[in-house]
Short mmCIF file of N, CA and C in Angstrom, two decimals:
data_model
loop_
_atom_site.label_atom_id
_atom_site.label_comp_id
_atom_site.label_asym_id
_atom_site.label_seq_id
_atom_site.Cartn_x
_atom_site.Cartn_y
_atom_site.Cartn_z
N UNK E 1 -12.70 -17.75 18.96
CA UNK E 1 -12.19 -18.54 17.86
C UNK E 1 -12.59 -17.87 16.55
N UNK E 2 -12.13 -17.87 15.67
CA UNK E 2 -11.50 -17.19 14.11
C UNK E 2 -12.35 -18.42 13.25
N UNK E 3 -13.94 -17.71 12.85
CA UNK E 3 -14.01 -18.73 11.50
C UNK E 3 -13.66 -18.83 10.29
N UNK E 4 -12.74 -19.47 10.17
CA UNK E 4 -11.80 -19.63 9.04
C UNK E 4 -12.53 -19.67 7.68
N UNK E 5 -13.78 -19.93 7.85
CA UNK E 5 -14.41 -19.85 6.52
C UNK E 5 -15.26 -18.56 6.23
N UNK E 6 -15.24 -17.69 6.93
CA UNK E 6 -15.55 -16.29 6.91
C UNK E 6 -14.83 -15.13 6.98
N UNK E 7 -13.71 -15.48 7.53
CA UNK E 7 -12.75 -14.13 8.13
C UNK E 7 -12.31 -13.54 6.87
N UNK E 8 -11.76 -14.60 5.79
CA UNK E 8 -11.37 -13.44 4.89
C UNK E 8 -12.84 -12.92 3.91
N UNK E 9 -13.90 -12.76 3.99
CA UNK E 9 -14.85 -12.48 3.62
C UNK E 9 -15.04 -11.12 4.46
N UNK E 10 -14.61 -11.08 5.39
CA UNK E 10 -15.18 -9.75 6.65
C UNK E 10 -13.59 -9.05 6.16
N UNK E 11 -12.55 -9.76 6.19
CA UNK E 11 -11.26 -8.65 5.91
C UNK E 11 -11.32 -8.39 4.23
N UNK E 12 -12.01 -8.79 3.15
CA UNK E 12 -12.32 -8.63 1.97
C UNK E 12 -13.17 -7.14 2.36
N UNK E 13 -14.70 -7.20 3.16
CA UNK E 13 -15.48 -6.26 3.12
C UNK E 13 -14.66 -5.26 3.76
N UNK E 14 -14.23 -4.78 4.79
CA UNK E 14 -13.45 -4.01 5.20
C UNK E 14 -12.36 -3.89 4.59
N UNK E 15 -12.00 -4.11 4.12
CA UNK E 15 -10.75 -3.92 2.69
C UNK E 15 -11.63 -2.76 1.64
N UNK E 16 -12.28 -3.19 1.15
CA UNK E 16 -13.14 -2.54 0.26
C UNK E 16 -14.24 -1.08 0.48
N UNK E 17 -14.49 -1.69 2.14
CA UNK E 17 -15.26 0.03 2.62
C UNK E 17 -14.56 0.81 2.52
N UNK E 18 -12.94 0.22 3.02
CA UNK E 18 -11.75 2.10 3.52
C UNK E 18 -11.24 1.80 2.46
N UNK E 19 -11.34 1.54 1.33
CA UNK E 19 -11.06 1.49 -0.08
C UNK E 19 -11.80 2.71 -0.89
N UNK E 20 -13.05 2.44 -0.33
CA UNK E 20 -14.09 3.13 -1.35
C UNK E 20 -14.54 4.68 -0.32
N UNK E 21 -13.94 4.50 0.58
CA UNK E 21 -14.04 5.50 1.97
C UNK E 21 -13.13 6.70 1.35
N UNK E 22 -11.42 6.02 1.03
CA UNK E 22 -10.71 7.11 0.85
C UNK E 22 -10.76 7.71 -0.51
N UNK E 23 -11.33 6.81 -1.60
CA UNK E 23 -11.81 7.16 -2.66
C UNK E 23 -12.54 8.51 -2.65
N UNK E 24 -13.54 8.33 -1.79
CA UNK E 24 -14.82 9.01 -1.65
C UNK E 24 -13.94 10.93 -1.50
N UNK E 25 -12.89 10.40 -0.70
CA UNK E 25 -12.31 11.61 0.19
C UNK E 25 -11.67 12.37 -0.81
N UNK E 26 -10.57 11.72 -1.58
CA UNK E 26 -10.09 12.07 -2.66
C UNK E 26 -11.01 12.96 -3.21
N UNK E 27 -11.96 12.18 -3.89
CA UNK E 27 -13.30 12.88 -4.86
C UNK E 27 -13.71 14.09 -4.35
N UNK E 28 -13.70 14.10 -2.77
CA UNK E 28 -14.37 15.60 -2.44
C UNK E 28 -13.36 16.72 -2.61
N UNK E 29 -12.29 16.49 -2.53
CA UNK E 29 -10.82 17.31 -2.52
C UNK E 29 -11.09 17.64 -4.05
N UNK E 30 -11.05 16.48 -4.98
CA UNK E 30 -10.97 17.02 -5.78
C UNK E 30 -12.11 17.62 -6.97
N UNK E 31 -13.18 17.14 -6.62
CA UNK E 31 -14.51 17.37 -7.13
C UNK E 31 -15.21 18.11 -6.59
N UNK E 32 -15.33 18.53 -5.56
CA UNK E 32 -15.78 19.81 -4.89
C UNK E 32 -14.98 20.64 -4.00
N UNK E 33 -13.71 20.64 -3.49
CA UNK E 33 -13.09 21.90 -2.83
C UNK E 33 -11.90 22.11 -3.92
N UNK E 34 -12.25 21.03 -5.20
CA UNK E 34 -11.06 21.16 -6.10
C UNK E 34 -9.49 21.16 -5.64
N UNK E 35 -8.70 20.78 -6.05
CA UNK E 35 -7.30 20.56 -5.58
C UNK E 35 -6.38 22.10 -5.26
N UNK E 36 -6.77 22.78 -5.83
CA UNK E 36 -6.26 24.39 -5.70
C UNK E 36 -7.17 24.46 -3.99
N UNK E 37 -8.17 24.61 -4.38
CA UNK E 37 -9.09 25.19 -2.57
C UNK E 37 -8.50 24.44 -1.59
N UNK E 38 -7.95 22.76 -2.06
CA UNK E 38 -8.11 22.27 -1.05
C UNK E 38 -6.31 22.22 -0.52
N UNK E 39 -5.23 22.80 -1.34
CA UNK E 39 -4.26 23.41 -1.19
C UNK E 39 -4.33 24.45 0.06
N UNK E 40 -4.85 25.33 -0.70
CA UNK E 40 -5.63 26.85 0.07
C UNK E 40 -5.90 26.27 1.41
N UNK E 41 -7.12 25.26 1.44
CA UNK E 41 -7.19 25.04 2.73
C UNK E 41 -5.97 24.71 3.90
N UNK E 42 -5.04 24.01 3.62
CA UNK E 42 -4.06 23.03 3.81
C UNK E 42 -2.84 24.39 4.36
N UNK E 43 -2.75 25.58 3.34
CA UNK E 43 -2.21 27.01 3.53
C UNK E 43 -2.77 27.78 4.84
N UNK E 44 -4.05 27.53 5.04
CA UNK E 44 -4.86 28.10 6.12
C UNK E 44 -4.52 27.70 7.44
N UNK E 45 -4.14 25.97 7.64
CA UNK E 45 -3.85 25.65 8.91
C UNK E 45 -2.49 25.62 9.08
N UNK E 46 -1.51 26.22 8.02
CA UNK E 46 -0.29 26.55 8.46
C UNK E 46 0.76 25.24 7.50
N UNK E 47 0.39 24.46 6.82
CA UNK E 47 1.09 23.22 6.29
C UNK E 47 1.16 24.12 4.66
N UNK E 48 2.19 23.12 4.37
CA UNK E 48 2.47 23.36 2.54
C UNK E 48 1.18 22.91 1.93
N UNK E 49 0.83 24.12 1.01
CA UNK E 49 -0.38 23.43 0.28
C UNK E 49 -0.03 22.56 -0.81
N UNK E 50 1.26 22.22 -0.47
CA UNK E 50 1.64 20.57 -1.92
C UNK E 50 1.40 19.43 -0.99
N UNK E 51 1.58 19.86 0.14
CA UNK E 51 0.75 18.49 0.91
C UNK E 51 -0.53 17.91 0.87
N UNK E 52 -1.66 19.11 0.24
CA UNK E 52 -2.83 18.52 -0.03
C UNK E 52 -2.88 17.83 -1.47
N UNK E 53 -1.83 17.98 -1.88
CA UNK E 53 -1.69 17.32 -3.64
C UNK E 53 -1.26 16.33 -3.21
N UNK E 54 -0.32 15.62 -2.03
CA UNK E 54 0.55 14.37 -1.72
C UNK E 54 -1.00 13.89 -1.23
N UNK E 55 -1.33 14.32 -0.21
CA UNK E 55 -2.94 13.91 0.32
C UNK E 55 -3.81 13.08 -0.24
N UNK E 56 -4.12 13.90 -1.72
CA UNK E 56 -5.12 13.37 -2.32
C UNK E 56 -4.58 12.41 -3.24
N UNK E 57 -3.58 12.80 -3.80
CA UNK E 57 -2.33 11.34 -4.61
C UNK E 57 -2.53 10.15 -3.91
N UNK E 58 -1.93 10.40 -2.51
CA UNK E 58 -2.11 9.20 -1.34
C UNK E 58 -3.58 8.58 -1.28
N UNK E 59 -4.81 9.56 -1.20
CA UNK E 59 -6.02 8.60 -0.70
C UNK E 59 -6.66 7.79 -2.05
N UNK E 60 -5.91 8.27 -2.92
CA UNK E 60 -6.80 8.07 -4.51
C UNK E 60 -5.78 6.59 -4.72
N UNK E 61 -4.41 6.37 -4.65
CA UNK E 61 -3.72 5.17 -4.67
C UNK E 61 -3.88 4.45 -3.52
N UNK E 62 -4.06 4.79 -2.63
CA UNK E 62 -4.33 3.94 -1.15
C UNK E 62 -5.46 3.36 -1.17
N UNK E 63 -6.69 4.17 -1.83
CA UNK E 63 -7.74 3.22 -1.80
C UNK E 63 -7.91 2.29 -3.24
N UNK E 64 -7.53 2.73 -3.68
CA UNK E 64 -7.24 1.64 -5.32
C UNK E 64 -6.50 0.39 -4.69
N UNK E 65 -5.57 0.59 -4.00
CA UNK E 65 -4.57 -0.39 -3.49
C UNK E 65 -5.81 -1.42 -2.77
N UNK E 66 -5.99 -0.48 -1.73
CA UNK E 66 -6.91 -1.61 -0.95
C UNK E 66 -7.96 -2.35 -1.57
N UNK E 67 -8.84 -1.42 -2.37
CA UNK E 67 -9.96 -2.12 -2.64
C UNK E 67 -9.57 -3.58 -3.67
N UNK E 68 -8.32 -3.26 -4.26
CA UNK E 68 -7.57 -4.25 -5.30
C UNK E 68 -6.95 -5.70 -4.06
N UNK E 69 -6.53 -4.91 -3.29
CA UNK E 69 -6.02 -5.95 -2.12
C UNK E 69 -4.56 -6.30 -2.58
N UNK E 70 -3.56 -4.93 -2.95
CA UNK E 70 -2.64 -5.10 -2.93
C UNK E 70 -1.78 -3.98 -1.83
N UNK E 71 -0.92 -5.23 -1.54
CA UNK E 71 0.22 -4.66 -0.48
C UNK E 71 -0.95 -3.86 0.92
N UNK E 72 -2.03 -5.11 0.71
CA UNK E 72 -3.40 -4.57 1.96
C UNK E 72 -2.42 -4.00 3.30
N UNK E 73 -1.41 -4.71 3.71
CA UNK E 73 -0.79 -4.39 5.46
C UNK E 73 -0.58 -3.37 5.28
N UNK E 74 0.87 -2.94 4.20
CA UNK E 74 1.33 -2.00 4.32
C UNK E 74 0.71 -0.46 4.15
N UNK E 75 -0.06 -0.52 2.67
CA UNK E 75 -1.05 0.36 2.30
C UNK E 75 -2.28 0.72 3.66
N UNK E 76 -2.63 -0.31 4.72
CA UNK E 76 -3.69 0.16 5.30
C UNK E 76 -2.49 1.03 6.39
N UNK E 77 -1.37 0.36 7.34
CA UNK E 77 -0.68 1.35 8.02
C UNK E 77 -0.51 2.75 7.45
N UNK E 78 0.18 3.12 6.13
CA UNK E 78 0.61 3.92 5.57
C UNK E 78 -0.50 5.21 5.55
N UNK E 79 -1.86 4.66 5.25
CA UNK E 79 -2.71 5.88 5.29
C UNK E 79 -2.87 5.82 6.77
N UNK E 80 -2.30 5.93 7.46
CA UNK E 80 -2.91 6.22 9.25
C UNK E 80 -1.77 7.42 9.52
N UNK E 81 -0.95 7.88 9.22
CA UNK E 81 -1.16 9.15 9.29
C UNK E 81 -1.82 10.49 8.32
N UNK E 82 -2.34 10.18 7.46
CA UNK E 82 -3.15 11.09 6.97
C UNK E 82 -4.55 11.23 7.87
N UNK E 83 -5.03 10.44 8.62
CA UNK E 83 -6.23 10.59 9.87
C UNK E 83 -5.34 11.00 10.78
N UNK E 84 -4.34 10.97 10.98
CA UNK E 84 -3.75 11.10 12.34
C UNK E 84 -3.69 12.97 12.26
N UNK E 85 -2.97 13.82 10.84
CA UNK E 85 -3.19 14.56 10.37
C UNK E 85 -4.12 15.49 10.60
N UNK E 86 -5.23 14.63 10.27
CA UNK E 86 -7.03 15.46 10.02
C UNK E 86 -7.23 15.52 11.60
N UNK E 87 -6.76 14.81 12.62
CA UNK E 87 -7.17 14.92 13.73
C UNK E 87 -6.62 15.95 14.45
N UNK E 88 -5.14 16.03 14.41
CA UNK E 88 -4.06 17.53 15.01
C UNK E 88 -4.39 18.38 14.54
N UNK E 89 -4.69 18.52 12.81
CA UNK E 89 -4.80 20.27 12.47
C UNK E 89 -6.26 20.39 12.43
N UNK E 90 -7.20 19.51 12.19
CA UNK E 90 -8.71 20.48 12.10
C UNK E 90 -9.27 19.59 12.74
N UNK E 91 -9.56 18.47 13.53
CA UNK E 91 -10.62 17.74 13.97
C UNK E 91 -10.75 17.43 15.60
N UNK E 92 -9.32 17.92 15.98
CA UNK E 92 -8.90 17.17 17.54
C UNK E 92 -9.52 18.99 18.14
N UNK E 93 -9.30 19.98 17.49
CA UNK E 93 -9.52 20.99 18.67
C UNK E 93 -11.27 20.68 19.27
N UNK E 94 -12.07 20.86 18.06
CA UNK E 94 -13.23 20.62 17.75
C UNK E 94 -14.19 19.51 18.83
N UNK E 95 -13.10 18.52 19.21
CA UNK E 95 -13.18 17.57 20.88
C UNK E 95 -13.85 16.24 20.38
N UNK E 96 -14.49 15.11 21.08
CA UNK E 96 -14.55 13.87 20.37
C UNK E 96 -15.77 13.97 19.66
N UNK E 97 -16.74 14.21 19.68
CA UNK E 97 -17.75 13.99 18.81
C UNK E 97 -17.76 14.37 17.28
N UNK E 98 -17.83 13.65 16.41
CA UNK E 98 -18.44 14.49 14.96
C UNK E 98 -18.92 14.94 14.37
N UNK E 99 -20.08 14.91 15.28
CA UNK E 99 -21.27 15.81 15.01
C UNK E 99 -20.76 17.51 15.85
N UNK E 100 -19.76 17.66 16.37
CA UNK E 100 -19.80 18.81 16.98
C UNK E 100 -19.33 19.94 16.25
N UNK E 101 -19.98 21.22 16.46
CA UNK E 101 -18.76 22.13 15.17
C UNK E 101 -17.63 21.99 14.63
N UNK E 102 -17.41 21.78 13.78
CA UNK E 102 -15.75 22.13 12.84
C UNK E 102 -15.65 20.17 13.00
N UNK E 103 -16.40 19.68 13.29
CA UNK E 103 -16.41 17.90 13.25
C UNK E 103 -15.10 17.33 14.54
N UNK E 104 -15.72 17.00 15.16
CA UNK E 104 -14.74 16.07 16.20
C UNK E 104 -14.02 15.26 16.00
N UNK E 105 -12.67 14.46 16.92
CA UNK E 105 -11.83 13.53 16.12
C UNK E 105 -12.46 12.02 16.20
N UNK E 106 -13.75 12.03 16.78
CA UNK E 106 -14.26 10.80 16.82
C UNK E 106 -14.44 9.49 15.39
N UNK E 107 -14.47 9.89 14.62
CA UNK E 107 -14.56 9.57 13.06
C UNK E 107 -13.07 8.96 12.68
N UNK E 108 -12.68 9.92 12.46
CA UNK E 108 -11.45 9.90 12.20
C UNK E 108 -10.64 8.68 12.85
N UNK E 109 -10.27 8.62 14.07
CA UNK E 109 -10.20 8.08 14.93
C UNK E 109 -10.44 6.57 14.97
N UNK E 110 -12.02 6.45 15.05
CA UNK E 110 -12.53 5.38 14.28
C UNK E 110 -11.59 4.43 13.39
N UNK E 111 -11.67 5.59 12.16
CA UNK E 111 -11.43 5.12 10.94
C UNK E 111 -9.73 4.36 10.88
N UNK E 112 -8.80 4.82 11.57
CA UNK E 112 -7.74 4.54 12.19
C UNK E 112 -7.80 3.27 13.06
N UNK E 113 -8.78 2.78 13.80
CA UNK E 113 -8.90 1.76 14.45
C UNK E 113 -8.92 0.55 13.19
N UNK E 114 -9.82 1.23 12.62
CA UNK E 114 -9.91 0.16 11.31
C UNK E 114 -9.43 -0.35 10.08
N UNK E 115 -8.26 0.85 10.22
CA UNK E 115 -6.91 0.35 9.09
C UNK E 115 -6.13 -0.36 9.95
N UNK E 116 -5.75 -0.15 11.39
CA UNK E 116 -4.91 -1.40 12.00
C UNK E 116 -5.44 -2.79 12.40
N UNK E 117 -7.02 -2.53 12.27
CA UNK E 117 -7.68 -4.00 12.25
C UNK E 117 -7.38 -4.77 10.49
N UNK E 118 -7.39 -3.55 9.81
CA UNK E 118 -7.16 -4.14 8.68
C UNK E 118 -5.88 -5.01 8.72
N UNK E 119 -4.94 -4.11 9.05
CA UNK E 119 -3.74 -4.40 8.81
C UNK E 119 -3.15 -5.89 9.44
N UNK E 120 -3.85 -5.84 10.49
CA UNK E 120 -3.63 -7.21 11.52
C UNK E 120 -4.26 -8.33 10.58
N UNK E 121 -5.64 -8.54 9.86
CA UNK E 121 -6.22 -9.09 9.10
C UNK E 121 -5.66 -9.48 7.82
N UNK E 122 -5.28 -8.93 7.19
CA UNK E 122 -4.03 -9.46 6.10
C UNK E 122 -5.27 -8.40 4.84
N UNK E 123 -4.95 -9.46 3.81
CA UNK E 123 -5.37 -9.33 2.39
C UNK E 123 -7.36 -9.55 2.61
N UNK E 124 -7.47 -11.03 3.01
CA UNK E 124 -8.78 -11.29 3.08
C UNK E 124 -8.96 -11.76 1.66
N UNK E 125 -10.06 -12.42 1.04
CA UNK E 125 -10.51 -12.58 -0.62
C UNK E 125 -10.28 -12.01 -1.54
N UNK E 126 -10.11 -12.58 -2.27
CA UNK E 126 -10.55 -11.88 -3.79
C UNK E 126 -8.88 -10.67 -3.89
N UNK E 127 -8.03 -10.78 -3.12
CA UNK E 127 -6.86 -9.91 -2.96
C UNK E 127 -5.69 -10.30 -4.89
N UNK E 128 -5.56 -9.17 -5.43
CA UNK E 128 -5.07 -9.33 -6.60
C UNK E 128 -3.52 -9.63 -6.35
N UNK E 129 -2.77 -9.31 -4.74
CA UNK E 129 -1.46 -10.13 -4.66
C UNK E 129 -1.93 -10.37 -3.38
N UNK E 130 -2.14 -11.55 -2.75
CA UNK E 130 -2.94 -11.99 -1.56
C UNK E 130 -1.43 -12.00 -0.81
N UNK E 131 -1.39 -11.81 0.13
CA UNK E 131 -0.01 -11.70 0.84
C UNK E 131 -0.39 -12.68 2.48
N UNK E 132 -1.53 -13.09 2.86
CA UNK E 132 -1.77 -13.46 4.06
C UNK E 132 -2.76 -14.78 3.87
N UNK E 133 -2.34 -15.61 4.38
CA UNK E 133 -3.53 -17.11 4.06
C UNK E 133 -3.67 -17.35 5.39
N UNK E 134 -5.24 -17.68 5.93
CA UNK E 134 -5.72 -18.08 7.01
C UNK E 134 -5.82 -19.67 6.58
N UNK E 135 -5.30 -20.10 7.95
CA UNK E 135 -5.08 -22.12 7.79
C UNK E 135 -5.95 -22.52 9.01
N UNK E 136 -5.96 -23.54 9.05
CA UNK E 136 -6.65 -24.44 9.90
C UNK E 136 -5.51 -24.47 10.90
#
């Protein structure tokens, strides 16, 4: 059973971790491998390096979106292929763990479980266009 007086408090907090998660990701793209390297990188595994500019566009509005708690469903599906991504070109050869060289798709993976839990969960609190109300 679903306590109705908590759930959107737990889909609020999880709203806000892979909010501040893809934030984080953005920031490294662009604050330390910089958006040119991280092009370069993106050139290395064989993809357009304007895809790492759509990439980081995407995780920097995707997590603004979420952590704001707008358009939470759609915005949490929408970034699940950018993990799906990180897992085919650099994380899936590497095998499940993340701790293993070149990082495993275990993480990743994860993190994917938890945008479709999001997504199933709605908006949750404090959502600036709340799109989902839990009732009695």
């Amino acid at each position: 059973m679903i306590d109705t007086r908590t759930a959107p408090y737990a889909a609020l907090t999880l709203r806000v971790s892979l909010g501040i998660l893809f934030l984080a990701h953005a920031g490294l793209k662009v604050f330390v491998f910089t958006p040119a390297g991280a092009a370069g990188f993106f050139e290395s595994l064989g993809l357009p390096g304007a895809l790492a500019y759509l990439t980081i566009l995407a995780e920097i509005l995707g997590g603004i979106a979420l952590i704001a708690g707008v358009y939470t469903r759609i915005v949490a599906v929408a970034l699940i292929p950018i993990l799906l991504g990180a897992i085919f070109t650099v994380h899936g050869a590497a095998g499940f763990f993340f701790d293993n060289e070149g990082g495993g798709w275990e993480y990743p993976a994860f993190w994917i479980v938890a945008l479709i839990v999001q997504s199933l969960l709605g908006d949750g609190a404090h959502a600036l266009r709340p799109t989902t109300r839990i009732t009695r």
